[in-house]
Amino acid sequence: MPELPEVEALAAFLRENAVGRVVARADLAAVQAIKTFDPPLSALAGLEVTGASRHGKFLDLDVSGLHLVVHLARAGWLHWRTGLPAAPPKPGKGPLALRVHLDDGNGFDLTEQGTRKGLSVYVVRSPAEVPGVDRLGPDALEVDRDTFARLMASRSGQVKGALTDQTLLAGIGNAYSDEILHVARLSPFKMADKLGDDEVVRLHDAVRAVLTDALQRQVGQRAATLKGEKRSGLQVHARTGLPCPVCGDTVREVSFADTSLQYCPTCQTGGKPLADRRMSKLLR
Ligand SMILES: [Zn+2]
């Protein structure tokens, strides 16, 4: 799932390439993707793109005061297209959800892979009208240490869940929370409200460091790799069974019904593997 660094890189790309252009038309290919009807999608046509920004993991294209807000969900992405075909796409076929044509013949496609469709598009007069945007906590890149400490202390649940709860802190998902906890040398199962002062400081520093690094990589490579979501520099996320780049221990996994987390036992849990029935079979 695209998280803060990926969505910010998309916004930066759109600021350079779409702002100043006029929307020629928007073709909806996946009817279920659009969640609003007033103003209609067609209201964007003829209006100039005046800005592109991000609210947590939501992308916000400002079109002369109307906002095209996008949540990419698990497998959504934005593909920049040069020289779009004039013929409208066939609805309901393939990954295409929405195509936006700009007046210079370029534009972008919003796509979503897989059968579980979660990509959401909203046309609103204010981003705050979008469900989810109105309830976002402070942005993970902006939150200061005191506020961060207060948020963690308010949360009687596991720190992994606290970091990824968008109403508490906006922008972090499954991948970067694994990375942040690894850098902070904290177990994902540690209770957020039981963190010591030094642990909160480490965690806040790790949030900054991991997101800033990822953002720099994403923005640096965006022109070349806007073809698909690509991440590099991950140390534990999606690296089950591989050596931890810090200590050499084997990265382990805890799997849940429809997600999983990765961590390094030596760096994060005092060498002790976290309980996971499926993994203990694999690693026996
Ligand atoms: Zn390690």
PDB file of C-alpha atoms and ligand atoms in Angstrom:
ATOM      1  CA  MET A   1       0.000   0.000   0.000  1.00  0.00           C
ATOM      2  CA  PRO A   2       1.353   3.434  -0.873  1.00  0.00           C
ATOM      3  CA  GLU A   3       2.184   5.298   2.340  1.00  0.00           C
ATOM      4  CA  LEU A   4       3.268   8.858   3.137  1.00  0.00           C
ATOM      5  CA  PRO A   5       6.553   8.844   1.132  1.00  0.00           C
ATOM      6  CA  GLU A   6       4.990   7.349  -2.008  1.00  0.00           C
ATOM      7  CA  VAL A   7       1.927   9.620  -1.933  1.00  0.00           C
ATOM      8  CA  GLU A   8       4.073  12.687  -1.260  1.00  0.00           C
ATOM      9  CA  ALA A   9       6.256  11.763  -4.241  1.00  0.00           C
ATOM     10  CA  LEU A  10       3.154  11.477  -6.432  1.00  0.00           C
ATOM     11  CA  ALA A  11       1.969  14.897  -5.239  1.00  0.00           C
ATOM     12  CA  ALA A  12       5.419  16.366  -5.991  1.00  0.00           C
ATOM     13  CA  PHE A  13       5.334  14.834  -9.464  1.00  0.00           C
ATOM     14  CA  LEU A  14       1.873  16.280 -10.142  1.00  0.00           C
ATOM     15  CA  ARG A  15       2.947  19.707  -8.902  1.00  0.00           C
ATOM     16  CA  GLU A  16       5.652  19.697 -11.583  1.00  0.00           C
ATOM     17  CA  ASN A  17       3.716  18.098 -14.395  1.00  0.00           C
ATOM     18  CA  ALA A  18      -0.005  18.759 -13.970  1.00  0.00           C
ATOM     19  CA  VAL A  19      -0.283  22.100 -12.172  1.00  0.00           C
ATOM     20  CA  GLY A  20      -0.981  24.849 -14.696  1.00  0.00           C
ATOM     21  CA  ARG A  21      -2.678  22.495 -17.144  1.00  0.00           C
ATOM     22  CA  VAL A  22      -6.435  22.421 -17.722  1.00  0.00           C
ATOM     23  CA  VAL A  23      -8.430  19.216 -17.242  1.00  0.00           C
ATOM     24  CA  ALA A  24      -9.841  18.255 -20.633  1.00  0.00           C
ATOM     25  CA  ARG A  25     -11.927  15.348 -19.363  1.00  0.00           C
ATOM     26  CA  ALA A  26     -12.036  12.517 -16.842  1.00  0.00           C
ATOM     27  CA  ASP A  27     -13.073   9.009 -17.903  1.00  0.00           C
ATOM     28  CA  LEU A  28     -14.368   6.708 -15.209  1.00  0.00           C
ATOM     29  CA  ALA A  29     -13.543   3.073 -15.974  1.00  0.00           C
ATOM     30  CA  ALA A  30     -14.411   1.456 -12.612  1.00  0.00           C
ATOM     31  CA  VAL A  31     -17.820   2.702 -11.502  1.00  0.00           C
ATOM     32  CA  GLN A  32     -17.323   1.569  -7.888  1.00  0.00           C
ATOM     33  CA  ALA A  33     -14.195   3.739  -7.494  1.00  0.00           C
ATOM     34  CA  ILE A  34     -16.069   7.050  -7.305  1.00  0.00           C
ATOM     35  CA  LYS A  35     -17.666   7.738  -3.932  1.00  0.00           C
ATOM     36  CA  THR A  36     -19.290  11.143  -4.565  1.00  0.00           C
ATOM     37  CA  PHE A  37     -21.825  12.446  -7.103  1.00  0.00           C
ATOM     38  CA  ASP A  38     -22.096  16.169  -6.324  1.00  0.00           C
ATOM     39  CA  PRO A  39     -20.170  17.900  -7.818  1.00  0.00           C
ATOM     40  CA  PRO A  40     -20.026  15.380 -10.684  1.00  0.00           C
ATOM     41  CA  LEU A  41     -16.709  14.189 -12.126  1.00  0.00           C
ATOM     42  CA  SER A  42     -17.549  16.129 -15.307  1.00  0.00           C
ATOM     43  CA  ALA A  43     -17.366  19.390 -13.303  1.00  0.00           C
ATOM     44  CA  LEU A  44     -13.545  19.147 -13.447  1.00  0.00           C
ATOM     45  CA  ALA A  45     -13.485  19.569 -17.230  1.00  0.00           C
ATOM     46  CA  GLY A  46     -12.344  23.016 -18.359  1.00  0.00           C
ATOM     47  CA  LEU A  47     -10.810  23.888 -14.981  1.00  0.00           C
ATOM     48  CA  GLU A  48      -7.126  24.498 -14.321  1.00  0.00           C
ATOM     49  CA  VAL A  49      -5.125  22.264 -11.973  1.00  0.00           C
ATOM     50  CA  THR A  50      -3.895  24.674  -9.322  1.00  0.00           C
ATOM     51  CA  GLY A  51      -2.210  22.410  -6.763  1.00  0.00           C
ATOM     52  CA  ALA A  52      -1.359  18.894  -5.616  1.00  0.00           C
ATOM     53  CA  SER A  53      -0.918  17.877  -1.999  1.00  0.00           C
ATOM     54  CA  ARG A  54      -1.355  15.071   0.489  1.00  0.00           C
ATOM     55  CA  HIS A  55      -3.436  14.433   3.611  1.00  0.00           C
ATOM     56  CA  GLY A  56      -1.989  11.370   5.345  1.00  0.00           C
ATOM     57  CA  LYS A  57      -2.155   8.726   2.608  1.00  0.00           C
ATOM     58  CA  PHE A  58      -4.769  10.651   0.574  1.00  0.00           C
ATOM     59  CA  LEU A  59      -3.675  12.423  -2.610  1.00  0.00           C
ATOM     60  CA  ASP A  60      -5.404  15.761  -3.268  1.00  0.00           C
ATOM     61  CA  LEU A  61      -5.469  17.427  -6.676  1.00  0.00           C
ATOM     62  CA  ASP A  62      -6.767  21.000  -6.405  1.00  0.00           C
ATOM     63  CA  VAL A  63      -8.629  21.870  -9.592  1.00  0.00           C
ATOM     64  CA  SER A  64      -9.506  25.552  -9.248  1.00  0.00           C
ATOM     65  CA  GLY A  65     -11.196  25.024  -5.893  1.00  0.00           C
ATOM     66  CA  LEU A  66     -12.688  21.611  -6.611  1.00  0.00           C
ATOM     67  CA  HIS A  67     -10.696  18.727  -5.156  1.00  0.00           C
ATOM     68  CA  LEU A  68     -10.079  15.350  -6.734  1.00  0.00           C
ATOM     69  CA  VAL A  69      -9.105  13.322  -3.671  1.00  0.00           C
ATOM     70  CA  VAL A  70      -7.765   9.789  -4.114  1.00  0.00           C
ATOM     71  CA  HIS A  71      -7.120   6.971  -1.670  1.00  0.00           C
ATOM     72  CA  LEU A  72      -4.994   4.359  -3.429  1.00  0.00           C
ATOM     73  CA  ALA A  73      -5.830   1.570  -0.931  1.00  0.00           C
ATOM     74  CA  ARG A  74      -3.751  -1.618  -1.103  1.00  0.00           C
ATOM     75  CA  ALA A  75      -2.844  -1.960  -4.730  1.00  0.00           C
ATOM     76  CA  GLY A  76      -3.703   1.341  -6.351  1.00  0.00           C
ATOM     77  CA  TRP A  77      -1.249   3.560  -8.195  1.00  0.00           C
ATOM     78  CA  LEU A  78      -1.060   6.654 -10.367  1.00  0.00           C
ATOM     79  CA  HIS A  79       0.568   6.291 -13.771  1.00  0.00           C
ATOM     80  CA  TRP A  80       1.594   9.380 -15.672  1.00  0.00           C
ATOM     81  CA  ARG A  81       0.720   9.073 -19.363  1.00  0.00           C
ATOM     82  CA  THR A  82       2.160  11.062 -22.229  1.00  0.00           C
ATOM     83  CA  GLY A  83      -0.032  11.186 -25.297  1.00  0.00           C
ATOM     84  CA  LEU A  84      -3.232   9.604 -24.017  1.00  0.00           C
ATOM     85  CA  PRO A  85      -5.520   7.945 -26.582  1.00  0.00           C
ATOM     86  CA  ALA A  86      -8.608  10.020 -27.356  1.00  0.00           C
ATOM     87  CA  ALA A  87     -11.011   7.052 -27.292  1.00  0.00           C
ATOM     88  CA  PRO A  88     -12.571   6.460 -23.867  1.00  0.00           C
ATOM     89  CA  PRO A  89     -11.454   3.268 -22.079  1.00  0.00           C
ATOM     90  CA  LYS A  90     -13.761   0.256 -21.882  1.00  0.00           C
ATOM     91  CA  PRO A  91     -15.370   0.262 -18.441  1.00  0.00           C
ATOM     92  CA  GLY A  92     -14.852  -2.640 -16.097  1.00  0.00           C
ATOM     93  CA  LYS A  93     -11.913  -4.178 -17.969  1.00  0.00           C
ATOM     94  CA  GLY A  94      -8.485  -4.455 -16.399  1.00  0.00           C
ATOM     95  CA  PRO A  95      -6.929  -2.427 -13.625  1.00  0.00           C
ATOM     96  CA  LEU A  96      -7.896   1.051 -14.889  1.00  0.00           C
ATOM     97  CA  ALA A  97     -10.170   2.960 -12.498  1.00  0.00           C
ATOM     98  CA  LEU A  98      -9.990   6.557 -13.733  1.00  0.00           C
ATOM     99  CA  ARG A  99      -8.224   8.381 -16.562  1.00  0.00           C
ATOM    100  CA  VAL A 100      -7.681  12.132 -16.418  1.00  0.00           C
ATOM    101  CA  HIS A 101      -6.878  13.926 -19.685  1.00  0.00           C
ATOM    102  CA  LEU A 102      -5.103  17.282 -19.543  1.00  0.00           C
ATOM    103  CA  ASP A 103      -5.227  19.900 -22.278  1.00  0.00           C
ATOM    104  CA  ASP A 104      -1.710  19.143 -23.569  1.00  0.00           C
ATOM    105  CA  GLY A 105      -2.574  15.538 -24.456  1.00  0.00           C
ATOM    106  CA  ASN A 106      -0.882  14.114 -21.356  1.00  0.00           C
ATOM    107  CA  GLY A 107      -2.610  12.966 -18.202  1.00  0.00           C
ATOM    108  CA  PHE A 108      -2.714  10.146 -15.723  1.00  0.00           C
ATOM    109  CA  ASP A 109      -4.356   6.814 -15.014  1.00  0.00           C
ATOM    110  CA  LEU A 110      -5.421   5.628 -11.593  1.00  0.00           C
ATOM    111  CA  THR A 111      -5.142   1.860 -11.567  1.00  0.00           C
ATOM    112  CA  GLU A 112      -5.732  -0.934  -9.118  1.00  0.00           C
ATOM    113  CA  GLN A 113      -4.386  -4.469  -9.364  1.00  0.00           C
ATOM    114  CA  GLY A 114      -6.112  -7.527  -7.949  1.00  0.00           C
ATOM    115  CA  THR A 115      -9.718  -8.454  -7.320  1.00  0.00           C
ATOM    116  CA  ARG A 116     -10.183  -6.690  -3.982  1.00  0.00           C
ATOM    117  CA  LYS A 117     -11.118  -3.190  -5.071  1.00  0.00           C
ATOM    118  CA  GLY A 118     -10.552  -0.461  -2.514  1.00  0.00           C
ATOM    119  CA  LEU A 119      -9.284   2.506  -4.541  1.00  0.00           C
ATOM    120  CA  SER A 120     -11.534   5.489  -3.809  1.00  0.00           C
ATOM    121  CA  VAL A 121     -12.017   8.742  -5.691  1.00  0.00           C
ATOM    122  CA  TYR A 122     -13.879  11.771  -4.352  1.00  0.00           C
ATOM    123  CA  VAL A 123     -14.797  15.042  -6.046  1.00  0.00           C
ATOM    124  CA  VAL A 124     -15.437  17.549  -3.270  1.00  0.00           C
ATOM    125  CA  ARG A 125     -15.378  21.296  -2.590  1.00  0.00           C
ATOM    126  CA  SER A 126     -13.228  20.760   0.509  1.00  0.00           C
ATOM    127  CA  PRO A 127     -10.947  17.790   1.334  1.00  0.00           C
ATOM    128  CA  ALA A 128     -12.495  17.711   4.818  1.00  0.00           C
ATOM    129  CA  GLU A 129     -15.684  16.356   3.213  1.00  0.00           C
ATOM    130  CA  VAL A 130     -13.872  13.079   2.496  1.00  0.00           C
ATOM    131  CA  PRO A 131     -14.528  10.392   5.134  1.00  0.00           C
ATOM    132  CA  GLY A 132     -11.183   9.564   6.693  1.00  0.00           C
ATOM    133  CA  VAL A 133      -9.553  12.895   5.867  1.00  0.00           C
ATOM    134  CA  ASP A 134     -11.720  14.616   8.471  1.00  0.00           C
ATOM    135  CA  ARG A 135     -10.530  12.218  11.191  1.00  0.00           C
ATOM    136  CA  LEU A 136      -6.788  12.180  10.431  1.00  0.00           C
ATOM    137  CA  GLY A 137      -4.382  12.671  13.305  1.00  0.00           C
ATOM    138  CA  PRO A 138      -1.327  14.928  12.971  1.00  0.00           C
ATOM    139  CA  ASP A 139       0.920  14.215  10.005  1.00  0.00           C
ATOM    140  CA  ALA A 140       3.689  11.726  10.832  1.00  0.00           C
ATOM    141  CA  LEU A 141       6.350  13.949   9.258  1.00  0.00           C
ATOM    142  CA  GLU A 142       5.216  17.078  11.096  1.00  0.00           C
ATOM    143  CA  VAL A 143       4.366  15.836  14.584  1.00  0.00           C
ATOM    144  CA  ASP A 144       6.648  17.235  17.280  1.00  0.00           C
ATOM    145  CA  ARG A 145       8.100  15.121  20.061  1.00  0.00           C
ATOM    146  CA  ASP A 146       5.776  16.288  22.838  1.00  0.00           C
ATOM    147  CA  THR A 147       2.646  15.717  20.782  1.00  0.00           C
ATOM    148  CA  PHE A 148       3.981  12.333  19.710  1.00  0.00           C
ATOM    149  CA  ALA A 149       4.645  11.337  23.329  1.00  0.00           C
ATOM    150  CA  ARG A 150       1.124  12.408  24.281  1.00  0.00           C
ATOM    151  CA  LEU A 151      -0.405  10.367  21.437  1.00  0.00           C
ATOM    152  CA  MET A 152       1.487   7.213  22.445  1.00  0.00           C
ATOM    153  CA  ALA A 153       0.587   7.656  26.114  1.00  0.00           C
ATOM    154  CA  SER A 154      -3.095   7.935  25.166  1.00  0.00           C
ATOM    155  CA  ARG A 155      -3.110   4.569  23.442  1.00  0.00           C
ATOM    156  CA  SER A 156      -3.588   1.313  25.391  1.00  0.00           C
ATOM    157  CA  GLY A 157      -2.696  -1.038  22.548  1.00  0.00           C
ATOM    158  CA  GLN A 158       0.301  -2.389  20.685  1.00  0.00           C
ATOM    159  CA  VAL A 159       2.695   0.192  19.270  1.00  0.00           C
ATOM    160  CA  LYS A 160       2.443  -1.320  15.768  1.00  0.00           C
ATOM    161  CA  GLY A 161      -1.295  -0.607  15.807  1.00  0.00           C
ATOM    162  CA  ALA A 162      -0.779   2.887  17.229  1.00  0.00           C
ATOM    163  CA  LEU A 163       1.676   3.862  14.473  1.00  0.00           C
ATOM    164  CA  THR A 164      -0.686   2.692  11.723  1.00  0.00           C
ATOM    165  CA  ASP A 165      -3.908   4.161  13.166  1.00  0.00           C
ATOM    166  CA  GLN A 166      -4.584   7.101  10.836  1.00  0.00           C
ATOM    167  CA  THR A 167      -6.783   8.846  13.403  1.00  0.00           C
ATOM    168  CA  LEU A 168      -3.829   8.920  15.820  1.00  0.00           C
ATOM    169  CA  LEU A 169      -1.011   9.669  13.358  1.00  0.00           C
ATOM    170  CA  ALA A 170      -1.464  10.192   9.606  1.00  0.00           C
ATOM    171  CA  GLY A 171       0.637   8.625   6.861  1.00  0.00           C
ATOM    172  CA  ILE A 172       2.229   5.422   8.183  1.00  0.00           C
ATOM    173  CA  GLY A 173       1.107   1.957   7.069  1.00  0.00           C
ATOM    174  CA  ASN A 174       2.267  -1.617   7.413  1.00  0.00           C
ATOM    175  CA  ALA A 175       5.601  -1.311   5.604  1.00  0.00           C
ATOM    176  CA  TYR A 176       7.047   1.818   7.205  1.00  0.00           C
ATOM    177  CA  SER A 177       5.809   0.887  10.684  1.00  0.00           C
ATOM    178  CA  ASP A 178       7.903  -2.312  10.429  1.00  0.00           C
ATOM    179  CA  GLU A 179      10.895  -0.213   9.385  1.00  0.00           C
ATOM    180  CA  ILE A 180      10.343   2.413  12.083  1.00  0.00           C
ATOM    181  CA  LEU A 181      10.066  -0.182  14.865  1.00  0.00           C
ATOM    182  CA  HIS A 182      13.246  -1.860  13.619  1.00  0.00           C
ATOM    183  CA  VAL A 183      15.196   1.409  13.629  1.00  0.00           C
ATOM    184  CA  ALA A 184      13.797   2.227  17.103  1.00  0.00           C
ATOM    185  CA  ARG A 185      14.703  -1.317  18.284  1.00  0.00           C
ATOM    186  CA  LEU A 186      11.209  -1.878  19.671  1.00  0.00           C
ATOM    187  CA  SER A 187       8.962  -4.923  19.599  1.00  0.00           C
ATOM    188  CA  PRO A 188       5.812  -4.369  17.519  1.00  0.00           C
ATOM    189  CA  PHE A 189       3.854  -5.933  20.395  1.00  0.00           C
ATOM    190  CA  LYS A 190       5.057  -3.461  23.015  1.00  0.00           C
ATOM    191  CA  MET A 191       2.169  -1.461  24.497  1.00  0.00           C
ATOM    192  CA  ALA A 192       2.186   2.150  23.294  1.00  0.00           C
ATOM    193  CA  ASP A 193       1.228   3.603  26.680  1.00  0.00           C
ATOM    194  CA  LYS A 194       3.953   1.573  28.440  1.00  0.00           C
ATOM    195  CA  LEU A 195       6.853   3.022  26.440  1.00  0.00           C
ATOM    196  CA  GLY A 196       9.574   4.618  28.541  1.00  0.00           C
ATOM    197  CA  ASP A 197      10.662   8.208  27.888  1.00  0.00           C
ATOM    198  CA  ASP A 198      13.820   7.094  26.072  1.00  0.00           C
ATOM    199  CA  GLU A 199      11.803   4.646  23.971  1.00  0.00           C
ATOM    200  CA  VAL A 200       9.361   7.377  22.930  1.00  0.00           C
ATOM    201  CA  VAL A 201      12.280   9.587  21.895  1.00  0.00           C
ATOM    202  CA  ARG A 202      13.834   6.723  19.903  1.00  0.00           C
ATOM    203  CA  LEU A 203      10.518   5.978  18.250  1.00  0.00           C
ATOM    204  CA  HIS A 204       9.877   9.608  17.319  1.00  0.00           C
ATOM    205  CA  ASP A 205      13.407   9.929  15.905  1.00  0.00           C
ATOM    206  CA  ALA A 206      12.867   6.711  13.934  1.00  0.00           C
ATOM    207  CA  VAL A 207       9.575   8.000  12.466  1.00  0.00           C
ATOM    208  CA  ARG A 208      11.395  11.088  11.193  1.00  0.00           C
ATOM    209  CA  ALA A 209      14.456   9.227   9.930  1.00  0.00           C
ATOM    210  CA  VAL A 210      12.622   6.420   8.111  1.00  0.00           C
ATOM    211  CA  LEU A 211      10.037   8.671   6.449  1.00  0.00           C
ATOM    212  CA  THR A 212      12.580  11.336   5.471  1.00  0.00           C
ATOM    213  CA  ASP A 213      14.932   8.752   3.939  1.00  0.00           C
ATOM    214  CA  ALA A 214      12.097   7.063   2.070  1.00  0.00           C
ATOM    215  CA  LEU A 215      10.755  10.375   0.833  1.00  0.00           C
ATOM    216  CA  GLN A 216      14.167  11.401  -0.511  1.00  0.00           C
ATOM    217  CA  ARG A 217      14.510   8.087  -2.335  1.00  0.00           C
ATOM    218  CA  GLN A 218      10.963   8.272  -3.705  1.00  0.00           C
ATOM    219  CA  VAL A 219      11.188  11.851  -4.907  1.00  0.00           C
ATOM    220  CA  GLY A 220      14.640  11.256  -6.411  1.00  0.00           C
ATOM    221  CA  GLN A 221      13.546   8.316  -8.500  1.00  0.00           C
ATOM    222  CA  ARG A 222       9.975   9.332  -9.212  1.00  0.00           C
ATOM    223  CA  ALA A 223      10.351  10.314 -12.864  1.00  0.00           C
ATOM    224  CA  ALA A 224      11.836   6.946 -13.744  1.00  0.00           C
ATOM    225  CA  THR A 225       9.686   4.715 -11.595  1.00  0.00           C
ATOM    226  CA  LEU A 226       6.277   6.325 -11.595  1.00  0.00           C
ATOM    227  CA  LYS A 227       5.426   3.253 -13.672  1.00  0.00           C
ATOM    228  CA  GLY A 228       4.816   1.364 -10.456  1.00  0.00           C
ATOM    229  CA  GLU A 229       5.200   1.559  -6.733  1.00  0.00           C
ATOM    230  CA  LYS A 230       8.787   0.696  -5.882  1.00  0.00           C
ATOM    231  CA  ARG A 231      10.488   0.688  -2.533  1.00  0.00           C
ATOM    232  CA  SER A 232      14.156   0.324  -1.827  1.00  0.00           C
ATOM    233  CA  GLY A 233      16.239   0.436   1.291  1.00  0.00           C
ATOM    234  CA  LEU A 234      13.857  -1.648   3.426  1.00  0.00           C
ATOM    235  CA  GLN A 235      15.602  -3.523   6.234  1.00  0.00           C
ATOM    236  CA  VAL A 236      12.923  -5.849   7.591  1.00  0.00           C
ATOM    237  CA  HIS A 237       9.597  -5.287   5.823  1.00  0.00           C
ATOM    238  CA  ALA A 238       8.871  -8.014   3.235  1.00  0.00           C
ATOM    239  CA  ARG A 239      12.260  -9.592   4.009  1.00  0.00           C
ATOM    240  CA  THR A 240      11.192 -12.667   5.968  1.00  0.00           C
ATOM    241  CA  GLY A 241      14.005 -15.239   6.133  1.00  0.00           C
ATOM    242  CA  LEU A 242      16.675 -12.798   4.939  1.00  0.00           C
ATOM    243  CA  PRO A 243      19.483 -11.495   7.172  1.00  0.00           C
ATOM    244  CA  CYS A 244      18.926  -8.278   9.123  1.00  0.00           C
ATOM    245  CA  PRO A 245      21.330  -5.711   7.592  1.00  0.00           C
ATOM    246  CA  VAL A 246      22.131  -4.394  11.089  1.00  0.00           C
ATOM    247  CA  CYS A 247      22.941  -7.569  13.034  1.00  0.00           C
ATOM    248  CA  GLY A 248      22.727 -10.513  10.627  1.00  0.00           C
ATOM    249  CA  ASP A 249      19.954 -12.323  12.509  1.00  0.00           C
ATOM    250  CA  THR A 250      17.151 -13.799  10.385  1.00  0.00           C
ATOM    251  CA  VAL A 251      14.186 -11.478   9.823  1.00  0.00           C
ATOM    252  CA  ARG A 252      11.018 -13.117  11.127  1.00  0.00           C
ATOM    253  CA  GLU A 253       7.348 -12.707  10.447  1.00  0.00           C
ATOM    254  CA  VAL A 254       4.083 -12.730  12.360  1.00  0.00           C
ATOM    255  CA  SER A 255       1.125 -13.419  10.089  1.00  0.00           C
ATOM    256  CA  PHE A 256      -2.474 -12.417  10.650  1.00  0.00           C
ATOM    257  CA  ALA A 257      -5.642 -13.129   8.645  1.00  0.00           C
ATOM    258  CA  ASP A 258      -4.860 -10.746   5.784  1.00  0.00           C
ATOM    259  CA  THR A 259      -1.593  -9.087   6.682  1.00  0.00           C
ATOM    260  CA  SER A 260       1.781  -9.799   8.271  1.00  0.00           C
ATOM    261  CA  LEU A 261       4.555  -7.956  10.018  1.00  0.00           C
ATOM    262  CA  GLN A 262       8.311  -8.481   9.909  1.00  0.00           C
ATOM    263  CA  TYR A 263      10.904  -7.798  12.585  1.00  0.00           C
ATOM    264  CA  CYS A 264      14.396  -8.737  13.715  1.00  0.00           C
ATOM    265  CA  PRO A 265      14.482 -10.670  17.026  1.00  0.00           C
ATOM    266  CA  THR A 266      18.019  -9.582  17.963  1.00  0.00           C
ATOM    267  CA  CYS A 267      17.374  -5.893  17.246  1.00  0.00           C
ATOM    268  CA  GLN A 268      13.826  -5.709  18.589  1.00  0.00           C
ATOM    269  CA  THR A 269      12.757  -8.454  20.981  1.00  0.00           C
ATOM    270  CA  GLY A 270      15.872  -9.406  22.935  1.00  0.00           C
ATOM    271  CA  GLY A 271      16.457 -12.345  20.583  1.00  0.00           C
ATOM    272  CA  LYS A 272      13.113 -13.927  21.413  1.00  0.00           C
ATOM    273  CA  PRO A 273      10.842 -14.821  18.455  1.00  0.00           C
ATOM    274  CA  LEU A 274       7.275 -13.521  18.738  1.00  0.00           C
ATOM    275  CA  ALA A 275       4.556 -16.177  18.755  1.00  0.00           C
ATOM    276  CA  ASP A 276       3.366 -17.131  15.299  1.00  0.00           C
ATOM    277  CA  ARG A 277       2.020 -20.578  14.582  1.00  0.00           C
ATOM    278  CA  ARG A 278       2.647 -20.603  10.838  1.00  0.00           C
ATOM    279  CA  MET A 279       6.210 -19.253  11.037  1.00  0.00           C
ATOM    280  CA  SER A 280       7.275 -21.630  13.790  1.00  0.00           C
ATOM    281  CA  LYS A 281       6.418 -24.464  11.411  1.00  0.00           C
ATOM    282  CA  LEU A 282       8.435 -22.903   8.568  1.00  0.00           C
ATOM    283  CA  LEU A 283      11.533 -22.196  10.637  1.00  0.00           C
ATOM    284  CA  ARG A 284      11.640 -25.497  12.539  1.00  0.00           C
TER     285      ARG A 284
HETATM  286 ZN    ZN B   1      18.854  -7.117  13.554  1.00  0.00          ZN
END
